[in-house]
XYZ file of C-alpha atoms in Angstrom:
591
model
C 57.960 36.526 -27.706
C 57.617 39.186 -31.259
C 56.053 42.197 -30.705
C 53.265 40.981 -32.847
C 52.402 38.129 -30.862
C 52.557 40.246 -27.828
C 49.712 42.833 -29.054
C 47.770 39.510 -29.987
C 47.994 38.287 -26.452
C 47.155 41.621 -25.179
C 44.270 42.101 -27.472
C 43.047 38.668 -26.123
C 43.338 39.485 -22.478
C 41.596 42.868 -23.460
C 38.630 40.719 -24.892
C 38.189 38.666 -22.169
C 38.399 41.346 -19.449
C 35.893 43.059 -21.947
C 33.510 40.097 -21.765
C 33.926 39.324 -18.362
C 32.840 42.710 -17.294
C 30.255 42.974 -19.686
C 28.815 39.452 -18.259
C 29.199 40.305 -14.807
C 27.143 43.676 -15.445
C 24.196 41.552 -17.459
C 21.633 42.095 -14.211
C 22.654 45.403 -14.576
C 21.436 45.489 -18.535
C 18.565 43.627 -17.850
C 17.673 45.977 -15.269
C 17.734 48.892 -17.386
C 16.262 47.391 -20.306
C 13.821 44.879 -19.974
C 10.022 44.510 -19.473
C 8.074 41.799 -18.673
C 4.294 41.808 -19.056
C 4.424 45.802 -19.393
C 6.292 46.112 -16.089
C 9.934 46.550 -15.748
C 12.088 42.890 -14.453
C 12.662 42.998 -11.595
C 14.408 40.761 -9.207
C 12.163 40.938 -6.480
C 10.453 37.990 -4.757
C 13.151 35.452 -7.487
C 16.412 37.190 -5.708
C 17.872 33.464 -6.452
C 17.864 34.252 -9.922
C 20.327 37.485 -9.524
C 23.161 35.279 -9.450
C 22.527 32.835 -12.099
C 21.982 36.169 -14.508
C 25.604 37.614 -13.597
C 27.233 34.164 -13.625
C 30.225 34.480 -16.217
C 30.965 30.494 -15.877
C 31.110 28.942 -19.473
C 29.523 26.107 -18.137
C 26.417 25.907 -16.660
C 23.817 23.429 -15.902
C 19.983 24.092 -13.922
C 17.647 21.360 -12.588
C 14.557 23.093 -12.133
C 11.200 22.519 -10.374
C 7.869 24.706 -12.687
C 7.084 27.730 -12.992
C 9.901 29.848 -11.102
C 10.470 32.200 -14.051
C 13.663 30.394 -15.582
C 12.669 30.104 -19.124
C 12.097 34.183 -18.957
C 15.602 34.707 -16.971
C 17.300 32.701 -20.025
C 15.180 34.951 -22.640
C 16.748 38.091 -20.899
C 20.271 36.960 -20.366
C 20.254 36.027 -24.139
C 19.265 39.562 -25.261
C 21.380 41.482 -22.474
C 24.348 39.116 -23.576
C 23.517 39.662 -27.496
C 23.224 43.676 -26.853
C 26.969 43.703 -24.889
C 29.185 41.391 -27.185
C 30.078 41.767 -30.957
C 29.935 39.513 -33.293
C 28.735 36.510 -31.300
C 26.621 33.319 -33.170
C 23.743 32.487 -30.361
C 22.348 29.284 -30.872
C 19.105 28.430 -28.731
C 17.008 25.613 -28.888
C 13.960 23.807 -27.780
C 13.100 20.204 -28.082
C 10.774 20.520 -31.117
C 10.496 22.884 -34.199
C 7.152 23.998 -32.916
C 8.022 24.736 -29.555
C 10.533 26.914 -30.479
C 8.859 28.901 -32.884
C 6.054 29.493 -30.192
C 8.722 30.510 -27.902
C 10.568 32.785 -30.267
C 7.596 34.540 -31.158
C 5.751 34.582 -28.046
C 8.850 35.173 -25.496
C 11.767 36.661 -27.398
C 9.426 39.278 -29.629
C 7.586 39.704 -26.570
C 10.781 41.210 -24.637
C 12.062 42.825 -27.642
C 8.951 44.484 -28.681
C 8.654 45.756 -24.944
C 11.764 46.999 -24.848
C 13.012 50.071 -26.586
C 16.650 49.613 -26.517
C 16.330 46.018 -27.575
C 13.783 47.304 -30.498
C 16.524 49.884 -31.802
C 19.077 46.485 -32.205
C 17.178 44.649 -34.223
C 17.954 44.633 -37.984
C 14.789 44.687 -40.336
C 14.395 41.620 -42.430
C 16.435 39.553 -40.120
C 13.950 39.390 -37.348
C 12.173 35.394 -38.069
C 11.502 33.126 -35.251
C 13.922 30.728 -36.637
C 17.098 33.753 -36.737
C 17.394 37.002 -35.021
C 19.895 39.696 -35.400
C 20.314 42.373 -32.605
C 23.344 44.631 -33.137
C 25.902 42.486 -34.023
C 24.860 39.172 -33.015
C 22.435 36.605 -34.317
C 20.561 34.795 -32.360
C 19.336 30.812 -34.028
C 16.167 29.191 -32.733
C 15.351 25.911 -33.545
C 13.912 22.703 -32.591
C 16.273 19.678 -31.618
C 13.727 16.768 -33.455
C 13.499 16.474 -37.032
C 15.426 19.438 -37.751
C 19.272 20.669 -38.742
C 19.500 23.705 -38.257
C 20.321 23.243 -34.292
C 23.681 21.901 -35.293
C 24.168 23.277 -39.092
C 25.267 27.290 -37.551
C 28.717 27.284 -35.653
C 28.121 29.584 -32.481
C 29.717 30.741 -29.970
C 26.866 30.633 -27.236
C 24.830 27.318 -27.130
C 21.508 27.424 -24.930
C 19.409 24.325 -24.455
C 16.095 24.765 -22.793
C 14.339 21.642 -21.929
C 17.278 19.281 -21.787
C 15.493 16.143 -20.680
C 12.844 16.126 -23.471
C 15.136 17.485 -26.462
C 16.953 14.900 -29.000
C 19.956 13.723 -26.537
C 21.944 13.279 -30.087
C 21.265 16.943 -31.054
C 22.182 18.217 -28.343
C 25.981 16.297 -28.025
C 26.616 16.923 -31.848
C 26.104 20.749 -30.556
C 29.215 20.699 -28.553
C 30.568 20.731 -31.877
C 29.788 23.783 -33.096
C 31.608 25.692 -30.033
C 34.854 23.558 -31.231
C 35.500 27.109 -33.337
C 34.532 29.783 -30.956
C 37.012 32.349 -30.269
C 35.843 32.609 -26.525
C 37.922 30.194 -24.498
C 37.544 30.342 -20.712
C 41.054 29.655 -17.972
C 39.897 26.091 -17.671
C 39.963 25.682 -21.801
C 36.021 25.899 -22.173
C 35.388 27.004 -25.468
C 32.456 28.805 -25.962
C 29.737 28.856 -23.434
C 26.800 26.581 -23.304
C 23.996 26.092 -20.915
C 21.445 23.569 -20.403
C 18.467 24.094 -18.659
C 15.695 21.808 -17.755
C 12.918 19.760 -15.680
C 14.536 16.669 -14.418
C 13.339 13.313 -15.435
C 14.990 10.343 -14.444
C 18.162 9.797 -12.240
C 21.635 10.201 -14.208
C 19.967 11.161 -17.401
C 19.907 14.553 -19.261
C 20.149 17.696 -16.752
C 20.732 15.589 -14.029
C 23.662 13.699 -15.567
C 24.988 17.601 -15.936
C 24.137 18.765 -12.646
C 25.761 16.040 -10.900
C 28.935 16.465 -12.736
C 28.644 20.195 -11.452
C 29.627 22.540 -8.379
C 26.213 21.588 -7.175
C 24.908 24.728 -5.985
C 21.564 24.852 -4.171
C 20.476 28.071 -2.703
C 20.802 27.859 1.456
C 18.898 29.564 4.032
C 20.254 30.801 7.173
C 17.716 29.860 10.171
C 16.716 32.571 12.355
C 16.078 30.593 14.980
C 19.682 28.463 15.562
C 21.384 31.146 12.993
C 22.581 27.395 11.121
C 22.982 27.393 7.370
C 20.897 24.371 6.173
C 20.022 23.419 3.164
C 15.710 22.904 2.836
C 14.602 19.820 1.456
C 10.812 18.124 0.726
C 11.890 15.710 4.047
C 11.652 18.823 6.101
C 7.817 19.530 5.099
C 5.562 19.110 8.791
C 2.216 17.894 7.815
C -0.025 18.061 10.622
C -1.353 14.753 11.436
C 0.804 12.852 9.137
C 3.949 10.867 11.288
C 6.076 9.566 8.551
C 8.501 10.624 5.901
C 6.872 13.563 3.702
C 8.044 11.670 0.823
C 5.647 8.742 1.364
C 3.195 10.954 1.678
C 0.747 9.872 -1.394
C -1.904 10.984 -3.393
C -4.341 9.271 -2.015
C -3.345 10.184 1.625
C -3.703 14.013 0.275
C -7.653 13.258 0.412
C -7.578 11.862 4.033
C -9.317 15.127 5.636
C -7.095 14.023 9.247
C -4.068 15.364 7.277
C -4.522 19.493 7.638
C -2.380 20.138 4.504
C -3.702 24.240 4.395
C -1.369 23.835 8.030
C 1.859 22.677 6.514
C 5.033 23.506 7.502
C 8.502 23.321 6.520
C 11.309 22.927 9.522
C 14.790 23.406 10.256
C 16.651 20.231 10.010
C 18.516 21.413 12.732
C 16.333 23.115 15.202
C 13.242 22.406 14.126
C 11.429 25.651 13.914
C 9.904 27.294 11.341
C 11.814 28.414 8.191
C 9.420 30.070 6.370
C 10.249 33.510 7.678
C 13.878 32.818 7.235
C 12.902 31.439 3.574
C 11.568 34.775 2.776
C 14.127 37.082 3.762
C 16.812 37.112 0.820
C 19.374 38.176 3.336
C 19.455 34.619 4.828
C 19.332 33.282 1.462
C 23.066 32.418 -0.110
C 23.920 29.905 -2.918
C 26.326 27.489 -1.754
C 28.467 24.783 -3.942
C 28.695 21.273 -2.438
C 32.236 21.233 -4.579
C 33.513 24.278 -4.750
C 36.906 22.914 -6.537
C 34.780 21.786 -10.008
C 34.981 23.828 -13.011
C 31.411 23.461 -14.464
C 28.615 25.669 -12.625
C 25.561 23.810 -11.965
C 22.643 25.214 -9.837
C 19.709 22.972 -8.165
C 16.172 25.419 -8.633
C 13.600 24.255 -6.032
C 9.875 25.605 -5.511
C 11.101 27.116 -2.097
C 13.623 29.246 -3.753
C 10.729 31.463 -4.558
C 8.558 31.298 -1.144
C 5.975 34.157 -1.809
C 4.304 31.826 -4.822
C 5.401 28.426 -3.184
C 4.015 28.266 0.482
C 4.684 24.862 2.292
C 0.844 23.984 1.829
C 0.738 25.188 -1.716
C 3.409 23.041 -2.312
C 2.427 19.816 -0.821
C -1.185 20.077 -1.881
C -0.142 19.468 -5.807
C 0.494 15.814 -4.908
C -3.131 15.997 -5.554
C -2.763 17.388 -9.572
C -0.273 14.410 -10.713
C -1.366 10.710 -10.667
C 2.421 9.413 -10.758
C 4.611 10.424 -8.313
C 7.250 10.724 -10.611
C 5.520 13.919 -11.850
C 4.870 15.429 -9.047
C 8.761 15.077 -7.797
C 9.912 16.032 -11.684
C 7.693 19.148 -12.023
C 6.823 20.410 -8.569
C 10.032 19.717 -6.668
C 12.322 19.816 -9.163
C 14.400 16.611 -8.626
C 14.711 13.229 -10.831
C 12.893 10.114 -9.565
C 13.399 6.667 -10.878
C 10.846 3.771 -10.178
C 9.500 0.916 -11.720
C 7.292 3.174 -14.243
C 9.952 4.714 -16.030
C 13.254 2.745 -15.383
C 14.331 -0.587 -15.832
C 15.496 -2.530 -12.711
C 18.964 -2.873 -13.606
C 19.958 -3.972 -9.303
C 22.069 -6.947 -8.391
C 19.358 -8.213 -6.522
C 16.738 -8.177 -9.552
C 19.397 -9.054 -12.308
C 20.878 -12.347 -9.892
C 16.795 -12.843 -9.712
C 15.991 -13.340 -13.354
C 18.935 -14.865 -14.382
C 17.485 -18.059 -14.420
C 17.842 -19.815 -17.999
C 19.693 -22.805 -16.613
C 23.056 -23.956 -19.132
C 22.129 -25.993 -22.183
C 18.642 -24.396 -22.404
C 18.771 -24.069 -25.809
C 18.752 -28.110 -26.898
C 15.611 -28.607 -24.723
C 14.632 -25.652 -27.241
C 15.322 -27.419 -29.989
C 13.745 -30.012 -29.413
C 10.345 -29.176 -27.261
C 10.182 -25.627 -27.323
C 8.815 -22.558 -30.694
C 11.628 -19.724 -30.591
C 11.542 -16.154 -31.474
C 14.600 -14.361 -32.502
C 15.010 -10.972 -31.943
C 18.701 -8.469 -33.534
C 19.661 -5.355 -33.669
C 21.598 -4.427 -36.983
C 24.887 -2.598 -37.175
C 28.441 -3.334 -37.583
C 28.256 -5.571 -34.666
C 24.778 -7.064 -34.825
C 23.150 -7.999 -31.527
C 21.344 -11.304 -31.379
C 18.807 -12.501 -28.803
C 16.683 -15.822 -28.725
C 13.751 -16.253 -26.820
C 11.229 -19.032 -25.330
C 7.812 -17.874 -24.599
C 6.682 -19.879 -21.828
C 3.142 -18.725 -20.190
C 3.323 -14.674 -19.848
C 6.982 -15.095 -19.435
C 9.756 -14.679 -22.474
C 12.647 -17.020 -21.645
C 15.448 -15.353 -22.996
C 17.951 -19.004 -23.776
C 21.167 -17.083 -25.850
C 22.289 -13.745 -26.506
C 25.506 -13.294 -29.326
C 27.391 -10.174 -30.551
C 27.520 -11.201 -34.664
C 30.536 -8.685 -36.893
C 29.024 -7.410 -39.548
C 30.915 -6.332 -42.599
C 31.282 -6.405 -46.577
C 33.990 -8.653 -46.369
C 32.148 -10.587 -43.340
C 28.276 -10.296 -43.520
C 25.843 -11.349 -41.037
C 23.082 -12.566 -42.749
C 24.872 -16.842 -43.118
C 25.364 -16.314 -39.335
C 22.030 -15.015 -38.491
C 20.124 -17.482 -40.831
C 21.932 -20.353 -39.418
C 21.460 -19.433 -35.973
C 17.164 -19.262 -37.154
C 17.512 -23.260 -38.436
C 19.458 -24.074 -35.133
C 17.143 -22.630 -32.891
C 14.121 -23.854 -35.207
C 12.598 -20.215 -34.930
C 9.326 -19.356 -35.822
C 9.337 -15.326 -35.929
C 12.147 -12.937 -35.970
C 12.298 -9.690 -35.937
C 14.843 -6.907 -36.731
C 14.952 -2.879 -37.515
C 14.775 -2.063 -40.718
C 17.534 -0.551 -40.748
C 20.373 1.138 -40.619
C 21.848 -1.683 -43.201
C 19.751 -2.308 -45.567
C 21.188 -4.668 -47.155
C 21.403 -7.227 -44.464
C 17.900 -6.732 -43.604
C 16.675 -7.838 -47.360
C 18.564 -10.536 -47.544
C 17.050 -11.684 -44.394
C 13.762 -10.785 -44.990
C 14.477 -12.538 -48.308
C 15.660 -15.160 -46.833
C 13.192 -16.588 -44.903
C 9.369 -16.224 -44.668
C 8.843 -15.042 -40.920
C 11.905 -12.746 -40.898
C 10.409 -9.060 -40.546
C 11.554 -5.467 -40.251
C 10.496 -3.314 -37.764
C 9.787 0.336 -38.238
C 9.043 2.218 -35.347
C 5.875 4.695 -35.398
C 4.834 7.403 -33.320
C 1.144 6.102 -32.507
C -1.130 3.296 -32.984
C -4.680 3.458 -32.445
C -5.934 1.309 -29.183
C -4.325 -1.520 -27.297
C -2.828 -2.488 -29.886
C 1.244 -2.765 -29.902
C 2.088 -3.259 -33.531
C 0.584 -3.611 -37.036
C 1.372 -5.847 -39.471
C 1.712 -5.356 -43.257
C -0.090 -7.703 -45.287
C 1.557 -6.906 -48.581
C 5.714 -6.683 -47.190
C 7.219 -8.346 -44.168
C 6.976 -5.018 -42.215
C 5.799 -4.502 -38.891
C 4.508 -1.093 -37.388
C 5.208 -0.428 -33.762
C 4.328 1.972 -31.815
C 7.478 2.384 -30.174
C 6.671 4.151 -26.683
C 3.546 2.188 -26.412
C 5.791 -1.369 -26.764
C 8.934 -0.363 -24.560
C 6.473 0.286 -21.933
C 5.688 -3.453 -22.376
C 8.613 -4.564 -22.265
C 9.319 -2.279 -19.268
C 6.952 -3.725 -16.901
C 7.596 -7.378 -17.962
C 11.565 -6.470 -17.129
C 10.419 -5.229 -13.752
C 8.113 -7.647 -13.116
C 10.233 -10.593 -13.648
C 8.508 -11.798 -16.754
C 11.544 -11.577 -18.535
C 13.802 -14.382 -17.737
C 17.673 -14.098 -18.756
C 20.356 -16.815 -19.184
C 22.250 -17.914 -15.922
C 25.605 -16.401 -17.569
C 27.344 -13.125 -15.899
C 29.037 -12.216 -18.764
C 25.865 -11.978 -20.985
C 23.396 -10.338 -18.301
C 26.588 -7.926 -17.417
C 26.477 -6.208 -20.565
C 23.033 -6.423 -21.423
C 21.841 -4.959 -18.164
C 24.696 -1.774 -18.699
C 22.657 -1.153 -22.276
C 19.297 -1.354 -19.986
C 20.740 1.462 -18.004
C 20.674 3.928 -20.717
C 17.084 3.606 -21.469
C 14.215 5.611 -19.454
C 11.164 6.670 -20.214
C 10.387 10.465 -20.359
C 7.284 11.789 -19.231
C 6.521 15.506 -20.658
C 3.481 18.133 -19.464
C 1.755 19.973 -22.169
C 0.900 23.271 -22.001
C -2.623 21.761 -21.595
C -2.015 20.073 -18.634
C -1.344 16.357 -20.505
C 1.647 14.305 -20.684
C 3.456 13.657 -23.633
C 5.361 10.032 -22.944
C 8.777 9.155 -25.101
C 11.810 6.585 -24.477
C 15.145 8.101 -24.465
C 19.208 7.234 -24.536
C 21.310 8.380 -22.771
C 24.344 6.470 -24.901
C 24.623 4.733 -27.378
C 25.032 1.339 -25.842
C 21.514 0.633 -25.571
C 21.605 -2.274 -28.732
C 21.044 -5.371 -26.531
C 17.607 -3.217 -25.527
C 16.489 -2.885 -28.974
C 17.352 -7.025 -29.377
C 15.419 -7.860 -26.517
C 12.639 -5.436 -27.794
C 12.562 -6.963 -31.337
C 12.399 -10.369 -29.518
C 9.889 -9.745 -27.824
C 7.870 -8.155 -30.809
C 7.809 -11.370 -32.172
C 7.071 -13.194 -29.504
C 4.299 -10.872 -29.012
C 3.664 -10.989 -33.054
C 3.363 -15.492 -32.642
C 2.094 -15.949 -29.423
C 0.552 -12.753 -27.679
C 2.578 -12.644 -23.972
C 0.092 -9.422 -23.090
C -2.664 -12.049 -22.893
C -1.035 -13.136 -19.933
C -2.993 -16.952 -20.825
C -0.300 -18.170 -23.490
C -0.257 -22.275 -24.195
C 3.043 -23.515 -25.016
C 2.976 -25.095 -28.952
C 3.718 -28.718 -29.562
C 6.960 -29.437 -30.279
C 8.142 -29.211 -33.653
C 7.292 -31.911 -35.622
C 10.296 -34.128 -37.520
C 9.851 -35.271 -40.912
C 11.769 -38.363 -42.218
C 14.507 -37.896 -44.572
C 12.947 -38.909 -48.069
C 15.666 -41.076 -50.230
C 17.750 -38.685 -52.982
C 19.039 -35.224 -52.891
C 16.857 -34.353 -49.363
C 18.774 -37.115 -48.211
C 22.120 -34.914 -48.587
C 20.279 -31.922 -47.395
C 19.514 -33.423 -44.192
C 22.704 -34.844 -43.592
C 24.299 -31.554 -43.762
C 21.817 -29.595 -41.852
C 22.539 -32.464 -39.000
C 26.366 -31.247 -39.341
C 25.325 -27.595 -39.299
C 23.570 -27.852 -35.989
C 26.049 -30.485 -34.483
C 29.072 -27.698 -34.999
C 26.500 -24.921 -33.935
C 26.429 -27.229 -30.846
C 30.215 -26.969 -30.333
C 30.422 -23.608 -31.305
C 27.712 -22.242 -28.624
C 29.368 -22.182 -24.959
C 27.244 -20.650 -22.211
């Protein structure tokens, strides 16, 4: 090794040590520096968050329960790390444009502007709620919806707050902007990123990155057996109530023989009472349920911080959230999945809908309307469906290439003739092409464009003047949700078709998110990009919905399609090759 490329080495090793010390000393800065509310921060009564502050791991994930002061830790570990490195890109972000200004004006000026030392780093004219410069950093705020600038600034330090109701495709393009970053950890990290958040739904956003964690949850020490346990909501007591706390309901909350103001919370191992133990940080230790992973990832639970979240003060918020979902998500801080916001993607329900017996689709043909519903994109995905009473019969499902040298749009309109279709829909988009020449092609062929609201109980509205529909997207997913769940959605008796179209069902959840005003906020997310067989099955049932009306619940079956007879001359030929179109669709089609 030169001499050259030994001082580069050293000065490397030199940088890191510098960081690492600089890192583990951030409680120490924040200490020292920062104010909260006029007061100095201070640890005291959130011990739990001492650790997560001096944590140099480049990876870190939090699930969080409300309200335990995380969003505030993450304001002052930003500034304490911005004050002790050089040089460093910051990027921060928020799910929407407006939530992060608010934020960066509100709690990032509001630290700054509190502190003195913080107040000397700040350069004048570089001080925005969108960019910040303090010494020799800058710090980038931004919304991950409907905005660039998240992923247009390489940085070094990537901090996502509110994983779970952010853009999921934002926030994985971000990992590319660390791909540069001259900090690069012993396990090959580069860069550091965090991601914080309020879990939703199981496997998706912060909990897909917890679980893929250390999993460390923060473990009490009972002083009555001296065991180290680790508190959970199925060690709450509630006095008069004999069965699992988590079947304990809302409505049961109301019962006045359940004393909630007398809850307790119990050693799973004894049995007595942990609150004391709770509140002494001495018997408080965070402990990793795999020590051996690389990525840090730390479980934040309403207990964690006893003095504000008593056992009773806990349990009676069941009574504030109508869904349980919200009251797990928020309050306790852990994803739940059910019926409301998950499709049913079991064994059990898929071997119980898979029903469409082989050779459906001739009885289609020749007794039954079909809708058609496709996603577009290089591989276009293809669904047919029956509506028979409030059910949709899904009868075929086909993966179509689409290319310039191989379009769809022959395929797709022979596969409407076949299956004598009287609505299809498809997005309007991302090929534009193929959708005109559908659309073109044949009169109830129509795009769908996906809107934010629509007035009412209404699902969609049509355009009179173009064949567009508007849908309101959330509002119609949930639709389709609960006829999924509820069985109303029958698939084709064929493994390999409700294999695959059940995995793309797994990606899709919907996300339920509480306003500052105490409202929820409701949105459908990915969590890959296999989810095309759920947008085919939506668009089918749009139409379906758009001819028939399966919300009514009431829906009569239309007669059969009538047959004309052949007139003599050139309809003759016509009709004779249609025949042979649909006799070698016949052969082609193998269930």
């Amino acid at each position: 090794m030169s001499n050259s490329d030994l001082l580069a080495l050293s000065d490397r090793l030199r940088m890191r040590f510098d960081r690492e010390s600089g890192m583990q000393a951030l409680d120490e800065t924040v200490l020292k520096y920062s104010y909260v509310n006029g007061s100095r921060f201070s640890f005291k009564d959130h011990e739990f968050q001492q650790q997560i502050i001096r944590d140099t791991s480049s990876r870190i994930s939090l699930r969080k329960c409300s309200q335990v002061g995380l969003s505030e830790l993450m304001v002052q570990k930003t500034l304490a790390m911005a004050s002790s490195m050089r040089h460093v890109r910051i990027s921060l972000t928020l799910p929407t444009n407006e939530m992060a200004s608010a934020f960066s004006k509100d709690r990032i000026d509001g630290a700054i502007d509190q502190s003195d030392f913080y107040s000397s780093l700040t350069t004048a004219g570089m001080n925005s709620a969108a960019q910040k410069k303090l010494g020799s950093c800058h710090i980038y705020v931004a919304g991950t919806f409907g905005a660039n600038q998240a992923i247009s600034v390489p940085a070094e330090v990537v901090i996502c707050d509110e994983v779970d109701f952010s853009n999921p495709i934002v926030l994985g393009k971000l990992n590319s902007r660390l791909r540069h970053a001259s900090i690069v950890d012993d396990h090959g990290y580069r860069g550091i990123k965090y991601m914080f958040s309020t879990p939703t739904v199981d496997g998706f956003g912060v909990d897909l990155e917890f679980q893929k964690g250390d999993q460390m949850y923060y473990m009490c020490k009972c002083d009555g057996c001296e065991s180290w346990v680790q508190p959970t909501y199925a060690d709450f007591r509630i006095p008069g109530w004999d069965g699992d706390p988590n079947d304990f309901s809302r409505e049961d909350s109301h019962d006045l023989k359940y004393n909630l103001n007398k809850t307790t919370m119990n050693c799973s191992n004894c049995g007595k009472d942990l609150f004391s133990s709770l509140m002494d940080p001495a018997r408080r230790e965070w402990v990793a349920m795999f020590p051996d992973r690389h990525e840090r990832s730390y479980q934040v639970s309403p207990w964690d911080v006893p003095k504000y979240n008593t056992p009773p003060a806990i349990v009676r918020q069941v009574q504030d959230y109508p869904l349980k979902s919200d009251f797990y998500n928020f309050v306790l801080g852990i994803p739940f999945s059910d019926a409301n916001n998950t499709f049913n993607t079991s064994d059990a329900h898929r071997s119980f809908v898979s029903k469409s017996p082989t050779l459906a689709y001739l009885a289609s043909v020749i007794q039954e309307y079909t809708v058609m519903g496709m996603d577009v994109g290089k591989v276009c995905h293809l669904t047919v469906g029956v509506p028979m009473g409030k059910q949709l019969r899904i009868i075929w499902a086909e993966k179509i290439e689409n290319s310039r040298e191989n379009p769809a749009a022959p395929q797709v309109l022979a596969r409407y003739d076949f299956f004598k279709c009287v609505q299809m829909c498809v997005d309007a988009g991302p090929d534009i092409s193929l959708v005109n020449a559908l659309v073109g092609g044949r009169t109830d062929i129509t795009a769908v464009v996906y809107v934010r609201e629509i007035k009412g109980p209404k699902l969609f509205e049509e355009k009179n003047s173009e064949p567009v529909v508007n849908v309101d997207r959330t509002k119609s997913l949930t639709f389709m949700l609960g006829k999924h769940n509820s069985g109303d959605i029958i698939y084709p008796n064929d493994e390999n078709i409700t294999r695959d179209l059940f995995d793309h069902l797994k990606t899709t959840s919907k996300i339920r998110r509480q306003n500052a005003d105490g409202t929820f906020t409701e949105s459908f997310q990915k969590s890959s990009d296999n989810d095309h067989w759920v947008h085919s099955l939506h668009y089918t049932m749009i139409a379906a919905e758009m001819k028939f009306g399966l919300g009514a619940g009431s829906i009569v079956i239309p007669a059969p399609v009538s047959v004309s007879t052949a007139r003599i001359g050139a309809n003759t030929d016509e009709a004779k090759r249609k025949a042979r179109e649909e006799e070698k669709l016949r052969k082609y089609i193998v269930w």
